[in-house]
XYZ file of C-alpha atoms in Angstrom:
309
model
C -6.039 -15.052 -14.502
C -6.415 -13.923 -10.881
C -4.373 -11.027 -9.712
C -2.266 -11.239 -6.690
C -2.611 -9.012 -3.600
C 0.595 -7.960 -1.850
C 0.081 -6.734 1.512
C 2.853 -4.540 3.148
C 2.775 -5.348 6.891
C 6.461 -5.249 7.801
C 6.448 -2.033 9.194
C 3.231 -2.544 11.419
C 4.438 -4.269 14.270
C 7.077 -1.621 15.245
C 4.680 1.155 14.399
C 1.919 -0.231 16.746
C 3.672 -2.716 19.112
C 3.430 -6.499 18.680
C 0.404 -7.626 16.443
C -1.865 -4.427 17.097
C -2.179 -4.532 13.411
C -4.622 -7.347 14.030
C -6.656 -5.696 16.467
C -10.332 -5.658 15.970
C -12.125 -2.489 14.641
C -15.065 -4.156 12.942
C -18.282 -5.039 14.757
C -17.286 -8.527 15.352
C -13.596 -7.723 15.777
C -12.681 -7.506 12.196
C -9.299 -5.871 11.372
C -8.753 -3.611 8.453
C -6.567 -6.237 6.687
C -9.733 -8.348 6.896
C -11.643 -5.941 5.033
C -8.958 -5.721 2.242
C -8.814 -9.533 1.915
C -12.886 -9.840 1.642
C -12.847 -6.804 -0.802
C -10.041 -8.613 -2.674
C -11.681 -11.704 -3.106
C -14.881 -10.274 -4.282
C -12.810 -8.569 -7.054
C -11.466 -11.943 -8.293
C -8.165 -11.911 -6.678
C -6.892 -15.404 -5.965
C -3.487 -15.146 -3.724
C -2.402 -13.080 -0.865
C 1.302 -12.439 -0.068
C 2.151 -10.766 3.273
C 5.495 -8.972 3.780
C 6.356 -9.318 7.510
C 9.303 -9.363 9.796
C 10.625 -12.333 11.053
C 10.065 -11.355 14.960
C 6.329 -11.718 14.109
C 6.049 -14.127 11.292
C 4.949 -17.149 12.935
C 2.369 -15.280 15.348
C 1.014 -13.455 11.883
C 0.963 -16.910 10.044
C -0.970 -18.513 12.857
C -3.530 -15.824 13.139
C -3.899 -15.488 9.415
C -4.343 -19.238 8.908
C -6.644 -19.544 11.705
C -9.000 -16.905 10.569
C -8.722 -17.213 6.639
C -8.541 -20.890 6.433
C -12.128 -21.507 4.631
C -12.067 -18.643 2.214
C -12.888 -19.249 -1.269
C -11.941 -17.526 -4.425
C -14.944 -16.618 -6.948
C -14.342 -19.759 -8.944
C -14.539 -21.851 -5.809
C -10.830 -22.514 -5.612
C -9.129 -21.955 -1.938
C -7.472 -18.668 -1.522
C -3.787 -18.828 -1.618
C -1.577 -17.531 1.072
C 2.002 -16.953 1.257
C 4.482 -15.184 3.838
C 7.874 -13.543 2.832
C 9.892 -11.368 5.274
C 11.515 -8.110 4.945
C 14.986 -7.727 6.819
C 17.782 -5.055 6.858
C 20.350 -7.752 5.568
C 18.248 -8.770 2.572
C 20.617 -6.919 0.107
C 22.088 -7.951 -3.143
C 25.523 -9.494 -2.967
C 28.424 -7.049 -3.303
C 26.813 -4.664 -0.655
C 27.663 -4.188 3.063
C 25.192 -3.312 5.760
C 26.235 -0.453 7.935
C 25.878 -2.093 11.476
C 24.521 0.988 12.825
C 21.693 1.117 10.616
C 18.404 0.368 12.345
C 15.604 1.953 9.838
C 14.228 -0.715 7.156
C 14.890 -0.115 3.509
C 11.530 1.086 2.751
C 8.351 -0.066 0.540
C 9.960 -0.659 -2.739
C 12.503 -2.817 -0.778
C 9.686 -4.787 0.780
C 8.068 -5.373 -2.644
C 11.347 -6.940 -3.861
C 10.933 -9.484 -1.083
C 8.214 -11.090 -2.934
C 9.733 -11.474 -6.148
C 9.860 -15.340 -5.668
C 6.316 -15.413 -4.770
C 4.467 -13.776 -7.638
C 4.365 -14.675 -11.323
C 1.399 -12.604 -12.372
C 0.020 -9.061 -12.256
C -0.381 -7.992 -8.682
C -1.665 -5.013 -6.265
C 0.479 -3.568 -3.619
C -1.299 -2.217 -0.531
C -0.716 -1.265 3.126
C -2.114 -3.561 5.790
C -3.274 -0.456 7.881
C -5.184 1.166 5.413
C -8.908 0.813 4.246
C -9.412 1.239 0.583
C -12.902 0.203 -0.379
C -14.341 -2.440 -2.518
C -14.457 -0.412 -5.630
C -10.663 0.189 -5.456
C -10.160 -3.426 -5.532
C -12.397 -3.844 -8.406
C -10.787 -1.031 -10.539
C -7.129 -2.654 -9.712
C -8.162 -6.169 -10.465
C -9.671 -5.109 -13.825
C -6.418 -3.292 -14.687
C -4.504 -6.517 -13.810
C -6.347 -8.698 -15.993
C -6.495 -6.355 -18.737
C -2.534 -6.176 -18.533
C -1.804 -9.953 -17.929
C 0.657 -9.866 -20.942
C 2.295 -6.350 -20.508
C 5.345 -5.223 -19.905
C 6.787 -1.978 -18.495
C 3.285 -0.550 -17.875
C 2.098 -0.085 -14.444
C -0.581 1.866 -12.620
C -1.190 3.668 -9.421
C -4.950 3.852 -7.956
C -5.249 7.561 -7.153
C -7.762 8.720 -4.147
C -9.085 12.082 -4.277
C -7.126 14.066 -1.611
C -10.789 15.261 -0.066
C -11.387 11.635 0.566
C -8.448 10.723 2.447
C -8.666 13.489 5.358
C -8.066 12.806 8.874
C -10.632 14.436 11.442
C -7.514 14.409 14.010
C -5.119 16.459 12.135
C -2.837 17.000 9.052
C -1.755 14.139 6.827
C 1.151 13.454 4.528
C -0.164 12.840 0.959
C 1.742 12.460 -2.280
C -0.294 14.201 -5.053
C 0.039 12.658 -8.577
C 1.007 14.619 -11.454
C -0.041 13.505 -14.777
C -0.277 14.278 -18.642
C -3.627 14.293 -20.529
C -3.373 10.650 -21.402
C -3.301 9.964 -17.625
C 0.043 8.907 -17.383
C 2.264 9.474 -14.216
C 4.981 12.069 -14.170
C 5.652 12.528 -10.510
C 4.350 11.875 -7.098
C 4.903 15.221 -5.064
C 4.717 14.850 -1.339
C 2.715 17.282 0.694
C 2.678 17.249 4.319
C 0.316 18.709 7.027
C -2.548 18.238 4.510
C -5.871 19.355 5.865
C -8.681 22.060 5.725
C -7.449 25.122 7.244
C -9.842 27.648 9.074
C -10.834 29.554 6.038
C -12.355 26.097 4.696
C -9.564 25.663 1.903
C -7.615 22.581 1.599
C -3.790 23.160 1.653
C -0.664 21.094 2.416
C 3.008 22.017 2.655
C 4.890 21.155 -0.810
C 8.049 19.048 -0.052
C 9.725 20.612 -2.862
C 8.952 24.214 -2.688
C 8.631 24.183 1.195
C 5.506 26.420 0.709
C 2.047 26.029 1.803
C -0.253 25.281 -1.357
C -3.729 25.100 -2.035
C -4.786 21.611 -3.169
C -8.213 20.674 -4.712
C -10.325 18.061 -3.095
C -10.451 15.902 -6.448
C -6.596 15.948 -6.691
C -5.582 12.740 -6.936
C -3.200 11.152 -4.390
C -1.333 8.086 -3.547
C -2.332 5.885 -0.780
C 0.255 3.290 -1.749
C -1.904 1.203 -4.000
C -0.158 0.219 -6.949
C -0.735 -2.224 -9.834
C 2.442 -3.922 -11.270
C 3.232 -6.701 -13.926
C 6.042 -9.321 -12.753
C 8.661 -7.554 -14.886
C 8.529 -4.943 -12.172
C 10.672 -6.967 -9.930
C 13.968 -7.130 -12.246
C 13.409 -3.340 -12.943
C 13.258 -2.479 -9.524
C 16.244 -4.675 -8.280
C 18.523 -2.913 -10.829
C 17.491 0.493 -9.249
C 17.852 -0.873 -5.644
C 21.316 -1.719 -6.587
C 22.205 1.987 -7.598
C 20.362 3.214 -4.747
C 22.545 1.011 -2.390
C 25.617 2.287 -4.248
C 24.942 5.777 -3.544
C 22.985 5.482 -0.192
C 24.115 2.073 1.204
C 26.005 3.398 4.144
C 23.252 6.018 5.073
C 21.378 5.332 8.138
C 17.902 6.914 7.356
C 17.358 6.959 3.552
C 14.845 4.412 2.211
C 13.871 3.024 -1.179
C 10.267 3.827 -1.682
C 7.872 2.706 -4.465
C 7.392 6.106 -5.835
C 11.237 6.502 -6.376
C 11.796 3.131 -7.952
C 8.768 3.975 -10.707
C 9.830 7.517 -10.963
C 13.197 6.267 -11.850
C 11.746 3.785 -14.315
C 9.683 6.603 -15.940
C 12.811 8.872 -16.376
C 14.381 6.277 -17.884
C 12.134 5.298 -20.263
C 12.074 1.631 -19.233
C 8.329 1.980 -17.561
C 4.984 4.268 -17.743
C 2.534 4.511 -14.931
C -1.076 4.776 -15.616
C -3.133 7.006 -13.145
C -6.610 5.204 -12.362
C -8.895 6.918 -10.257
C -11.366 5.410 -7.426
C -14.088 7.019 -6.034
C -13.825 5.502 -2.745
C -13.134 7.073 0.413
C -9.864 5.878 2.081
C -9.740 5.860 6.076
C -7.334 4.634 8.580
C -5.900 5.139 12.257
C -3.289 7.779 11.232
C -3.602 9.037 14.721
C -4.994 7.239 17.924
C -7.920 9.655 17.974
C -8.982 8.299 14.398
C -10.027 4.870 15.759
C -13.305 5.811 17.205
C -14.260 7.182 13.735
C -12.868 4.082 12.085
C -14.825 1.787 14.164
C -18.005 4.017 13.324
C -17.441 3.937 9.684
C -17.166 0.122 9.663
C -20.266 -0.164 11.827
C -22.022 2.207 9.336
C -20.628 0.093 6.209
C -21.986 -3.324 8.124
C -25.349 -1.389 8.719
C -25.576 -0.379 5.071
C -25.351 -3.902 3.821
C -22.020 -3.230 2.476
C -20.239 -6.052 4.687
C -21.631 -8.973 6.519
C -20.764 -9.360 10.283
C -18.878 -11.251 10.930
C -17.042 -11.081 7.877
C -15.780 -14.746 7.792
């Protein structure tokens, strides 16, 4: 069984403008997505599904097809690609769209768009985050071990100290879990950074207090492992979400919300699996030089070839 990689890229065009998400950061012009694809293939993945928006679908498809056309999986088969779109009006029948709404419906809605393209365990990632090869190996192993599982999912947790930006505070969802490693909640913390006294802290969104965090606290970087039954359960929760929030102009249907709903309803459980990898990405424009430098160092150390493809 070869896991599927689901890349959330629908919001990238609006954040960066056009196809800046395909802007080169590696020594030979590689993008962060390029490294994710490379690492996924090395970890035994066999298919990539992109979630994009209609307005940049064709340009994105052309760019991807040209760049990745010769990639082979570990068994020698061609790497498969599929593209699906996320749009505001893609909601279940019986619900009406507020014509004034402009914001997308969120990451859990984006994942639902891929229900017709995935029939095996899959891993969700952001298109603009660097997760590291070890993270894809861990996620791929989990998928293969749960090929026939139902109602059990996983989040790949990164140590908070490995996810900081040198340019300012970041928002991080800190994972809360029991002794068996089962997720109980993802608590959002804002302005996570090392304060002047050398202590890692963040603003807890639930208590509105600035609290001390441990560098090894596991946090969500939106890397999730799901089995296909997730789609049906998430769709049901989305219907309830729309019934309550369908006319709201800003509320979004996020993956942690969907998973939390399953946990509390007893219809799903979520393992917390940790990765030692160091995350990085361009959270702030000032992060770009450090990301370029890190990728150059990884190439220099022989972790990646250059060019990748």
